[in-house]
């Protein structure tokens, strides 16, 4: 506990310094140093949360749910939230930006969740847990690619 306590005190102190210093800067000044200072509050939070077994038992369902959708949300943000080559936001109800944000975010989370389900389903079909089935599927996939490559080459000739 002594080492954990000292580490927590140091990092919480650093987080307080970060909050009173770099976090209060103007947007431009903050952005210049953000890459260096951004880990401070995160590390402080992780240390304080994990200092005891009781703290590790509890978690929030929303970040847990959203954390499972990171790949899908990264892919879907351009297709749902942004339009016109990422220069405009999706407009569902013109003239009501808050309603647009709420509806677009609901659409974004729902499509990301569905895409996650499809990703896991395809992964189970294409890469089964059984090694023999996985190798057989990979060989079949490579054979199919080779077949189409040969056909494509023949059609171009």
PDB file of C-alpha atoms in Angstrom:
ATOM      1  CA  UNK A   1       0.000   0.000   0.000  1.00  0.00           C
ATOM      2  CA  UNK A   2       2.850   2.402   0.664  1.00  0.00           C
ATOM      3  CA  UNK A   3       4.148   2.363  -2.904  1.00  0.00           C
ATOM      4  CA  UNK A   4       0.617   2.502  -4.326  1.00  0.00           C
ATOM      5  CA  UNK A   5      -0.294   5.370  -2.005  1.00  0.00           C
ATOM      6  CA  UNK A   6       2.792   7.398  -2.896  1.00  0.00           C
ATOM      7  CA  UNK A   7       2.215   6.791  -6.618  1.00  0.00           C
ATOM      8  CA  UNK A   8      -1.419   7.887  -6.287  1.00  0.00           C
ATOM      9  CA  UNK A   9      -0.502  11.039  -4.367  1.00  0.00           C
ATOM     10  CA  UNK A  10       2.129  11.965  -6.962  1.00  0.00           C
ATOM     11  CA  UNK A  11      -0.172  11.365  -9.941  1.00  0.00           C
ATOM     12  CA  UNK A  12      -3.196  13.039  -8.333  1.00  0.00           C
ATOM     13  CA  UNK A  13      -0.941  16.024  -7.599  1.00  0.00           C
ATOM     14  CA  UNK A  14       0.152  16.009 -11.238  1.00  0.00           C
ATOM     15  CA  UNK A  15      -3.507  15.852 -12.323  1.00  0.00           C
ATOM     16  CA  UNK A  16      -4.359  18.845 -10.114  1.00  0.00           C
ATOM     17  CA  UNK A  17      -1.388  20.730 -11.596  1.00  0.00           C
ATOM     18  CA  UNK A  18      -2.593  19.757 -15.103  1.00  0.00           C
ATOM     19  CA  UNK A  19      -6.119  20.985 -14.333  1.00  0.00           C
ATOM     20  CA  UNK A  20      -4.930  24.312 -12.955  1.00  0.00           C
ATOM     21  CA  UNK A  21      -2.237  24.809 -15.618  1.00  0.00           C
ATOM     22  CA  UNK A  22      -2.373  23.345 -19.133  1.00  0.00           C
ATOM     23  CA  UNK A  23      -6.115  22.548 -19.013  1.00  0.00           C
ATOM     24  CA  UNK A  24      -6.970  26.228 -18.422  1.00  0.00           C
ATOM     25  CA  UNK A  25      -4.956  27.439 -21.450  1.00  0.00           C
ATOM     26  CA  UNK A  26      -6.526  28.762 -24.645  1.00  0.00           C
ATOM     27  CA  UNK A  27      -7.465  26.179 -27.270  1.00  0.00           C
ATOM     28  CA  UNK A  28      -4.377  26.848 -29.402  1.00  0.00           C
ATOM     29  CA  UNK A  29      -1.935  26.683 -26.488  1.00  0.00           C
ATOM     30  CA  UNK A  30      -3.679  23.611 -25.065  1.00  0.00           C
ATOM     31  CA  UNK A  31      -3.501  21.784 -28.395  1.00  0.00           C
ATOM     32  CA  UNK A  32       0.258  22.408 -28.633  1.00  0.00           C
ATOM     33  CA  UNK A  33       0.945  20.622 -25.340  1.00  0.00           C
ATOM     34  CA  UNK A  34      -1.939  18.153 -25.297  1.00  0.00           C
ATOM     35  CA  UNK A  35       0.153  15.257 -26.605  1.00  0.00           C
ATOM     36  CA  UNK A  36       2.492  15.648 -23.638  1.00  0.00           C
ATOM     37  CA  UNK A  37      -0.023  16.391 -20.876  1.00  0.00           C
ATOM     38  CA  UNK A  38      -3.091  14.325 -21.858  1.00  0.00           C
ATOM     39  CA  UNK A  39      -1.882  11.094 -20.178  1.00  0.00           C
ATOM     40  CA  UNK A  40      -1.587  12.758 -16.736  1.00  0.00           C
ATOM     41  CA  UNK A  41      -5.296  12.729 -15.723  1.00  0.00           C
ATOM     42  CA  UNK A  42      -5.821   9.312 -17.298  1.00  0.00           C
ATOM     43  CA  UNK A  43      -2.933   7.735 -15.389  1.00  0.00           C
ATOM     44  CA  UNK A  44      -4.118   9.399 -12.166  1.00  0.00           C
ATOM     45  CA  UNK A  45      -7.635   8.027 -12.675  1.00  0.00           C
ATOM     46  CA  UNK A  46      -6.359   4.522 -13.445  1.00  0.00           C
ATOM     47  CA  UNK A  47      -4.112   4.476 -10.365  1.00  0.00           C
ATOM     48  CA  UNK A  48      -6.814   5.779  -8.011  1.00  0.00           C
ATOM     49  CA  UNK A  49      -9.423   3.399  -9.416  1.00  0.00           C
ATOM     50  CA  UNK A  50      -7.145   0.365  -9.230  1.00  0.00           C
ATOM     51  CA  UNK A  51      -5.569   1.022  -5.830  1.00  0.00           C
ATOM     52  CA  UNK A  52      -7.899  -1.499  -4.172  1.00  0.00           C
ATOM     53  CA  UNK A  53      -9.648  -4.693  -5.231  1.00  0.00           C
ATOM     54  CA  UNK A  54     -13.005  -3.097  -4.400  1.00  0.00           C
ATOM     55  CA  UNK A  55     -12.416  -0.304  -6.921  1.00  0.00           C
ATOM     56  CA  UNK A  56     -11.593  -2.843  -9.628  1.00  0.00           C
ATOM     57  CA  UNK A  57     -14.866  -4.721  -9.034  1.00  0.00           C
ATOM     58  CA  UNK A  58     -17.033  -1.839 -10.223  1.00  0.00           C
ATOM     59  CA  UNK A  59     -17.284  -0.455 -13.717  1.00  0.00           C
ATOM     60  CA  UNK A  60     -19.681   1.676 -15.735  1.00  0.00           C
ATOM     61  CA  UNK A  61     -21.672  -0.183 -18.364  1.00  0.00           C
ATOM     62  CA  UNK A  62     -21.732   2.645 -20.916  1.00  0.00           C
ATOM     63  CA  UNK A  63     -17.934   2.914 -21.408  1.00  0.00           C
ATOM     64  CA  UNK A  64     -17.767  -0.900 -21.323  1.00  0.00           C
ATOM     65  CA  UNK A  65     -20.406  -1.120 -24.074  1.00  0.00           C
ATOM     66  CA  UNK A  66     -18.846   1.653 -26.186  1.00  0.00           C
ATOM     67  CA  UNK A  67     -15.350   0.231 -25.690  1.00  0.00           C
ATOM     68  CA  UNK A  68     -16.390  -2.944 -27.487  1.00  0.00           C
ATOM     69  CA  UNK A  69     -17.345  -0.869 -30.536  1.00  0.00           C
ATOM     70  CA  UNK A  70     -14.068   0.988 -31.112  1.00  0.00           C
ATOM     71  CA  UNK A  71     -13.232  -0.459 -34.536  1.00  0.00           C
ATOM     72  CA  UNK A  72     -16.781  -0.160 -35.782  1.00  0.00           C
ATOM     73  CA  UNK A  73     -17.267   3.357 -34.422  1.00  0.00           C
ATOM     74  CA  UNK A  74     -14.006   4.453 -36.045  1.00  0.00           C
ATOM     75  CA  UNK A  75     -15.277   3.171 -39.389  1.00  0.00           C
ATOM     76  CA  UNK A  76     -18.853   4.420 -39.020  1.00  0.00           C
ATOM     77  CA  UNK A  77     -18.063   8.004 -37.975  1.00  0.00           C
ATOM     78  CA  UNK A  78     -17.370   9.005 -41.577  1.00  0.00           C
ATOM     79  CA  UNK A  79     -20.490   7.286 -42.870  1.00  0.00           C
ATOM     80  CA  UNK A  80     -22.972   8.443 -40.236  1.00  0.00           C
ATOM     81  CA  UNK A  81     -21.802  11.659 -38.589  1.00  0.00           C
ATOM     82  CA  UNK A  82     -19.902  13.266 -41.441  1.00  0.00           C
ATOM     83  CA  UNK A  83     -20.817  13.928 -45.056  1.00  0.00           C
ATOM     84  CA  UNK A  84     -19.463  15.792 -48.085  1.00  0.00           C
ATOM     85  CA  UNK A  85     -15.927  14.432 -47.658  1.00  0.00           C
ATOM     86  CA  UNK A  86     -15.965  15.048 -43.876  1.00  0.00           C
ATOM     87  CA  UNK A  87     -16.621  18.783 -44.243  1.00  0.00           C
ATOM     88  CA  UNK A  88     -20.270  18.749 -43.079  1.00  0.00           C
ATOM     89  CA  UNK A  89     -22.290  17.035 -40.385  1.00  0.00           C
ATOM     90  CA  UNK A  90     -25.243  14.813 -41.201  1.00  0.00           C
ATOM     91  CA  UNK A  91     -28.464  16.866 -41.162  1.00  0.00           C
ATOM     92  CA  UNK A  92     -31.652  14.933 -40.442  1.00  0.00           C
ATOM     93  CA  UNK A  93     -33.875  17.784 -39.200  1.00  0.00           C
ATOM     94  CA  UNK A  94     -32.748  21.112 -40.747  1.00  0.00           C
ATOM     95  CA  UNK A  95     -32.605  24.043 -38.343  1.00  0.00           C
ATOM     96  CA  UNK A  96     -32.407  21.926 -35.168  1.00  0.00           C
ATOM     97  CA  UNK A  97     -28.728  21.150 -34.462  1.00  0.00           C
ATOM     98  CA  UNK A  98     -29.327  19.569 -31.028  1.00  0.00           C
ATOM     99  CA  UNK A  99     -31.991  17.204 -32.376  1.00  0.00           C
ATOM    100  CA  UNK A 100     -29.682  16.407 -35.315  1.00  0.00           C
ATOM    101  CA  UNK A 101     -26.838  15.571 -32.940  1.00  0.00           C
ATOM    102  CA  UNK A 102     -29.054  13.318 -30.791  1.00  0.00           C
ATOM    103  CA  UNK A 103     -30.562  11.488 -33.779  1.00  0.00           C
ATOM    104  CA  UNK A 104     -27.228  11.131 -35.586  1.00  0.00           C
ATOM    105  CA  UNK A 105     -25.563   9.845 -32.412  1.00  0.00           C
ATOM    106  CA  UNK A 106     -28.338   7.277 -31.858  1.00  0.00           C
ATOM    107  CA  UNK A 107     -28.002   6.190 -35.489  1.00  0.00           C
ATOM    108  CA  UNK A 108     -24.212   6.085 -35.113  1.00  0.00           C
ATOM    109  CA  UNK A 109     -24.268   3.918 -31.961  1.00  0.00           C
ATOM    110  CA  UNK A 110     -26.934   1.570 -33.364  1.00  0.00           C
ATOM    111  CA  UNK A 111     -25.114   1.051 -36.664  1.00  0.00           C
ATOM    112  CA  UNK A 112     -21.781   0.579 -34.859  1.00  0.00           C
ATOM    113  CA  UNK A 113     -23.385  -2.021 -32.574  1.00  0.00           C
ATOM    114  CA  UNK A 114     -24.910  -3.858 -35.530  1.00  0.00           C
ATOM    115  CA  UNK A 115     -21.623  -3.750 -37.433  1.00  0.00           C
ATOM    116  CA  UNK A 116     -19.878  -5.175 -34.344  1.00  0.00           C
ATOM    117  CA  UNK A 117     -22.364  -8.063 -34.304  1.00  0.00           C
ATOM    118  CA  UNK A 118     -21.756  -8.706 -38.007  1.00  0.00           C
ATOM    119  CA  UNK A 119     -17.969  -8.505 -37.524  1.00  0.00           C
ATOM    120  CA  UNK A 120     -18.076 -11.109 -34.759  1.00  0.00           C
ATOM    121  CA  UNK A 121     -20.394 -13.352 -36.814  1.00  0.00           C
ATOM    122  CA  UNK A 122     -18.127 -13.203 -39.866  1.00  0.00           C
ATOM    123  CA  UNK A 123     -15.059 -13.769 -37.714  1.00  0.00           C
ATOM    124  CA  UNK A 124     -16.642 -16.942 -36.343  1.00  0.00           C
ATOM    125  CA  UNK A 125     -17.409 -18.172 -39.840  1.00  0.00           C
ATOM    126  CA  UNK A 126     -14.124 -17.208 -41.504  1.00  0.00           C
ATOM    127  CA  UNK A 127     -11.792 -17.950 -38.577  1.00  0.00           C
ATOM    128  CA  UNK A 128     -13.327 -20.717 -36.447  1.00  0.00           C
ATOM    129  CA  UNK A 129     -11.734 -21.697 -33.126  1.00  0.00           C
ATOM    130  CA  UNK A 130     -10.900 -25.180 -34.439  1.00  0.00           C
ATOM    131  CA  UNK A 131      -7.408 -24.980 -36.009  1.00  0.00           C
ATOM    132  CA  UNK A 132      -8.108 -27.618 -38.662  1.00  0.00           C
ATOM    133  CA  UNK A 133     -11.293 -25.864 -39.815  1.00  0.00           C
ATOM    134  CA  UNK A 134      -9.455 -22.538 -39.811  1.00  0.00           C
ATOM    135  CA  UNK A 135      -6.648 -23.881 -42.023  1.00  0.00           C
ATOM    136  CA  UNK A 136      -9.163 -25.554 -44.340  1.00  0.00           C
ATOM    137  CA  UNK A 137     -11.116 -22.297 -44.645  1.00  0.00           C
ATOM    138  CA  UNK A 138      -7.929 -20.286 -45.278  1.00  0.00           C
ATOM    139  CA  UNK A 139      -6.838 -22.731 -47.985  1.00  0.00           C
ATOM    140  CA  UNK A 140     -10.277 -22.525 -49.599  1.00  0.00           C
ATOM    141  CA  UNK A 141     -10.209 -18.726 -49.462  1.00  0.00           C
ATOM    142  CA  UNK A 142      -6.727 -18.564 -51.010  1.00  0.00           C
ATOM    143  CA  UNK A 143      -7.783 -21.091 -53.649  1.00  0.00           C
ATOM    144  CA  UNK A 144     -10.797 -18.936 -54.511  1.00  0.00           C
ATOM    145  CA  UNK A 145      -8.590 -15.834 -54.789  1.00  0.00           C
ATOM    146  CA  UNK A 146      -6.163 -17.707 -57.034  1.00  0.00           C
ATOM    147  CA  UNK A 147      -9.047 -18.957 -59.196  1.00  0.00           C
ATOM    148  CA  UNK A 148     -10.423 -15.432 -59.675  1.00  0.00           C
ATOM    149  CA  UNK A 149      -6.919 -14.082 -60.371  1.00  0.00           C
ATOM    150  CA  UNK A 150      -6.434 -16.663 -63.123  1.00  0.00           C
ATOM    151  CA  UNK A 151      -9.867 -15.891 -64.609  1.00  0.00           C
ATOM    152  CA  UNK A 152      -9.148 -12.133 -64.454  1.00  0.00           C
ATOM    153  CA  UNK A 153      -5.789 -12.606 -66.164  1.00  0.00           C
ATOM    154  CA  UNK A 154      -7.370 -14.739 -68.881  1.00  0.00           C
ATOM    155  CA  UNK A 155     -10.106 -12.160 -69.519  1.00  0.00           C
ATOM    156  CA  UNK A 156      -7.588  -9.314 -69.803  1.00  0.00           C
ATOM    157  CA  UNK A 157      -5.408 -11.176 -72.279  1.00  0.00           C
TER     158      UNK A 157
END
